[in-house]
Short mmCIF file of C-alpha atoms in Angstrom, two decimals:
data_model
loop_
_atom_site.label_atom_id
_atom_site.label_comp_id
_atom_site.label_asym_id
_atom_site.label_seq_id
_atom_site.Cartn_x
_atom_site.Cartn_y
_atom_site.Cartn_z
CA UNK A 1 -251.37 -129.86 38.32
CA UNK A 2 -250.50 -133.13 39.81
CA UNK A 3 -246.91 -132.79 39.81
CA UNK A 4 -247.47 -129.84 41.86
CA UNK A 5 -245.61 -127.28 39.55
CA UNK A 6 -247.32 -124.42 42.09
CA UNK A 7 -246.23 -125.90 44.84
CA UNK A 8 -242.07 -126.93 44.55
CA UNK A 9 -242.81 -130.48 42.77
CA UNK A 10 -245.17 -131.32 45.75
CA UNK A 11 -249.11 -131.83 45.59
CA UNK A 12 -252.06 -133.17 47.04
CA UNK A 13 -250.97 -136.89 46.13
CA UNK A 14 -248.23 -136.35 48.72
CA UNK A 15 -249.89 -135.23 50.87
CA UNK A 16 -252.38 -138.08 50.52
CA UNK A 17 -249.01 -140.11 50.76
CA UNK A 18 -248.13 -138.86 53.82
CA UNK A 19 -251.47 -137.99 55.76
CA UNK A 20 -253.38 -141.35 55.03
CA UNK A 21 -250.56 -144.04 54.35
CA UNK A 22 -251.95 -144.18 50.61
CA UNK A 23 -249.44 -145.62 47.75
CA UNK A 24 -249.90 -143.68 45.24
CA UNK A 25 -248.89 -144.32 41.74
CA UNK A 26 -248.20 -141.08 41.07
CA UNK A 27 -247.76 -140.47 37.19
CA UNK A 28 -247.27 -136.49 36.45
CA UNK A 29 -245.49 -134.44 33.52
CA UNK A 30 -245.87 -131.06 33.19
CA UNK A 31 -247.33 -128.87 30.73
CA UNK A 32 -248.79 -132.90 29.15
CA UNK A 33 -252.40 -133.13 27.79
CA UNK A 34 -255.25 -135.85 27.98
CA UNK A 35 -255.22 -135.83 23.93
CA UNK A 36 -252.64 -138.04 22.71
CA UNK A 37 -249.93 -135.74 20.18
CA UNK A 38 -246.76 -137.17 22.18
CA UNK A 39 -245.24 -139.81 24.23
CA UNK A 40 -246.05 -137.76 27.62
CA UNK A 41 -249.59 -137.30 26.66
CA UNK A 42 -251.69 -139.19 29.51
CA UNK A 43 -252.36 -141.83 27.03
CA UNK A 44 -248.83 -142.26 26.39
CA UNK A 45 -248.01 -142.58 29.57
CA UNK A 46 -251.20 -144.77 30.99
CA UNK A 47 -250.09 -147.63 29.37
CA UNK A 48 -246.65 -147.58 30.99
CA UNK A 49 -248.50 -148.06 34.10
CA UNK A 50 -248.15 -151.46 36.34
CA UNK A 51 -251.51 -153.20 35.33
CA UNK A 52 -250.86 -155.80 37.46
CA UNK A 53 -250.90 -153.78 40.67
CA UNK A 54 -254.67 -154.28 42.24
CA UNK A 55 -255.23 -150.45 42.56
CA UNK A 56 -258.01 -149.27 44.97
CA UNK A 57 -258.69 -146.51 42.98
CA UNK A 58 -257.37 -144.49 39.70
CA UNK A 59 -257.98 -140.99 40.04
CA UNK A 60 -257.53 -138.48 36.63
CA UNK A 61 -257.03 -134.73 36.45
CA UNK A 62 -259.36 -132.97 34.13
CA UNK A 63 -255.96 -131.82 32.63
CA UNK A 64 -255.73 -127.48 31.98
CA UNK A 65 -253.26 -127.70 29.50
CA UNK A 66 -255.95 -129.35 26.59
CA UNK A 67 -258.02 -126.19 27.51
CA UNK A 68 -254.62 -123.29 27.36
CA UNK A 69 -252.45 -124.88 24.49
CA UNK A 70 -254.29 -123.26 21.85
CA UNK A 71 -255.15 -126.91 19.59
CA UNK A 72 -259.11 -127.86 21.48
CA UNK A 73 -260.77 -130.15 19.80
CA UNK A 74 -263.91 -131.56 22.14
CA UNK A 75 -264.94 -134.32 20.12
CA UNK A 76 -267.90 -136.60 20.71
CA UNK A 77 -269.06 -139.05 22.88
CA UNK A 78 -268.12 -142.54 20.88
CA UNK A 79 -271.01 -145.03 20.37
CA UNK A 80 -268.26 -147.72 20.20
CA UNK A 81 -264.50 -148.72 21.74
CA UNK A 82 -263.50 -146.31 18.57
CA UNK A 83 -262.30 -143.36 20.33
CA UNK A 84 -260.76 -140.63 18.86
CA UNK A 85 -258.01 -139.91 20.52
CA UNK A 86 -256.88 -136.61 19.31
CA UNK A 87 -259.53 -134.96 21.15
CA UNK A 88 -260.30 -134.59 24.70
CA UNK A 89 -263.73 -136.75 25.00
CA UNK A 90 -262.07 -139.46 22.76
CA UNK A 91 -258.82 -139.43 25.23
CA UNK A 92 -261.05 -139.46 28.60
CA UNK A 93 -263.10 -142.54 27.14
CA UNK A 94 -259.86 -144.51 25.90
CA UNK A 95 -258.60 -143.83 29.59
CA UNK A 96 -261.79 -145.00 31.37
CA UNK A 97 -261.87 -147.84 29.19
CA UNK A 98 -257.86 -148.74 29.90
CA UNK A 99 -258.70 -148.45 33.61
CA UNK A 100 -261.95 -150.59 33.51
CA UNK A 101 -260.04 -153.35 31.23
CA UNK A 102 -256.64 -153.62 33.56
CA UNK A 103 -257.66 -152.48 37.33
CA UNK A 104 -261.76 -152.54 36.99
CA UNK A 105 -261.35 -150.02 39.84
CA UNK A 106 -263.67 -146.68 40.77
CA UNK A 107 -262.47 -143.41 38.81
CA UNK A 108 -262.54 -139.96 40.43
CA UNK A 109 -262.31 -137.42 37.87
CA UNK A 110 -260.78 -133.82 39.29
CA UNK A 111 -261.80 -130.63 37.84
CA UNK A 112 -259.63 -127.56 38.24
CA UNK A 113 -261.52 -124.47 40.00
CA UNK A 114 -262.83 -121.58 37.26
CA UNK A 115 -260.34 -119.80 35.51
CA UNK A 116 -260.31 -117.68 32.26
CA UNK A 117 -261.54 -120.76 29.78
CA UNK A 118 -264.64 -121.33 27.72
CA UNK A 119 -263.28 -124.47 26.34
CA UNK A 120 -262.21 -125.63 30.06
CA UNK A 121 -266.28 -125.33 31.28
CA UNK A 122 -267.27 -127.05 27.93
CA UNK A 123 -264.91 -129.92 28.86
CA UNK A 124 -266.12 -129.88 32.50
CA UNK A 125 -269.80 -130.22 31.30
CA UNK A 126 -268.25 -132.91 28.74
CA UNK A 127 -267.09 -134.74 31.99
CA UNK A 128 -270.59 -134.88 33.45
CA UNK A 129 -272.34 -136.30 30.44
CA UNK A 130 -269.85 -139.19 30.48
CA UNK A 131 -270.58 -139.86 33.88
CA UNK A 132 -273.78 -141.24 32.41
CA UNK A 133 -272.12 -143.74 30.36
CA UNK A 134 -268.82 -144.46 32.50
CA UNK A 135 -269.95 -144.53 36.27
CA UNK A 136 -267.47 -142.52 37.76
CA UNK A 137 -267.17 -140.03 40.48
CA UNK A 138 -266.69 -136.57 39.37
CA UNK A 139 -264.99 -134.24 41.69
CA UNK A 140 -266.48 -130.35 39.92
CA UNK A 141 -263.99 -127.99 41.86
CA UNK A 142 -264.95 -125.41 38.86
CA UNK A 143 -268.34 -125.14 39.65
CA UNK A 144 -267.61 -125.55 43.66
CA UNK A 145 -268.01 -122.16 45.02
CA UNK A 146 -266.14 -122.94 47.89
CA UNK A 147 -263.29 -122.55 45.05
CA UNK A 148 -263.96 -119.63 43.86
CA UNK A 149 -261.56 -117.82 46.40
CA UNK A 150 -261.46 -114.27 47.54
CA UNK A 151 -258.55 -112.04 47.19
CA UNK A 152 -257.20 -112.92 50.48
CA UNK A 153 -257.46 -116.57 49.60
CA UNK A 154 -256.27 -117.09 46.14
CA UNK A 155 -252.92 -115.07 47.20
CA UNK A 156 -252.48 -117.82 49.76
CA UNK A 157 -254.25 -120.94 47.79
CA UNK A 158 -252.90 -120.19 43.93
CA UNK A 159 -249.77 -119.43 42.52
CA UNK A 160 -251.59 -118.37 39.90
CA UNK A 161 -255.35 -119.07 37.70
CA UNK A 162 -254.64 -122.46 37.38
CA UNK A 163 -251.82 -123.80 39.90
CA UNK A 164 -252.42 -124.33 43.56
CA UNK A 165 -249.41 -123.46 46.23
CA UNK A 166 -248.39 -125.71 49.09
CA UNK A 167 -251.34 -124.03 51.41
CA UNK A 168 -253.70 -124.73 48.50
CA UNK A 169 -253.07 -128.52 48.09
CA UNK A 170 -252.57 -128.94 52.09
CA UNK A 171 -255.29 -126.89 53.17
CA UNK A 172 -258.23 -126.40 50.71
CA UNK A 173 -257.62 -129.27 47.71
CA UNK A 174 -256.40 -132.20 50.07
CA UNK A 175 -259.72 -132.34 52.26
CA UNK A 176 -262.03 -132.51 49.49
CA UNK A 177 -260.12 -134.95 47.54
CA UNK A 178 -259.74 -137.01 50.95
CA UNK A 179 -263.54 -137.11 51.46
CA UNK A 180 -264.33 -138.20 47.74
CA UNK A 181 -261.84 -140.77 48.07
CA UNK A 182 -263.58 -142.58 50.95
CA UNK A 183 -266.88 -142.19 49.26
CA UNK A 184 -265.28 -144.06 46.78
CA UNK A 185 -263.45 -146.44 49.40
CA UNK A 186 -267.44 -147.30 50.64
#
């Protein structure tokens, strides 16, 4: 999603880039998954990030693929720094946790709008009751019904279900994602 695989390899961190003067850290593999099972998981690759860098913000896709590749596995929310990594609540936690040990920075968390997923709205609703615990902002596109796009609209804002085109990133992603970020920025 954040590599922009909808959209030639460009996405709304670019655009951030290039609209607001933002330096972004932009860390993105396609098809990778929050739960760890390889080295381009995003916890393999968070820790391969420059934790020295004073970041302003660390923002996290709700990553699709945990909720398409056919191996979900929620978990539970972890009553200690014990998370379980192989599933998605354990590999949110161990991320919020990296980011509040090496940048102590605000999180925005990024939903993707509704497609065909049961396991994608439990993980959503997963999100939210960590909010409770974490303190981050949660940016719910899949229960935003300004995402939920008519015919005319998804043809111009989607590729397909679950990948936004250029227009989609520039036009109906990049001002939302803007405004959240300078809640954040207050």
């Amino acid at each position: 999603m954040t590599y922009g695989a909808g959209a030639l390899g460009e996405s709304f961190v670019d655009y951030l880039s290039k609209k607001d003067n933002i330096c972004a850290f932009e860390d993105a593999v396609s098809g990778t998954t929050l739960v760890d099972n390889d080295s381009n998981s995003y916890i393999g690759r968070i820790g391969r990030l420059p934790v020295l860098e004073k970041l302003t913000a660390f923002v996290l896709q709700l990553s699709t693929n945990d909720a398409i590749k056919g191996k979900e596995d929620l978990g539970e929310i972890a009553q200690d720094d014990n998370f379980d990594k192989q599933t998605v609540t354990g590999a949110i936690e161990y991320i919020l946790n990296y980011v509040k040990k090496n940048w102590n920075c605000p999180v925005l968390i990024f939903s993707n709008p509704k497609f065909d997923s049961e396991f994608y709205g439990q993980m959503v609703e997963r999100v939210k009751e960590l909010q409770n615990k974490w303190n981050f902002d949660f940016l719910n596109l899949w229960d935003d019904d300004a995402f939920n796009y008519n015919e005319k609209d998804r043809e111009l804002y989607m590729l397909d279900p679950i990948h936004p085109t250029r227009a989609g990133y520039k036009l109906s992603w990049l001002p939302v994602i803007e405004e959240e970020l300078l809640k954040i920025k207050k």
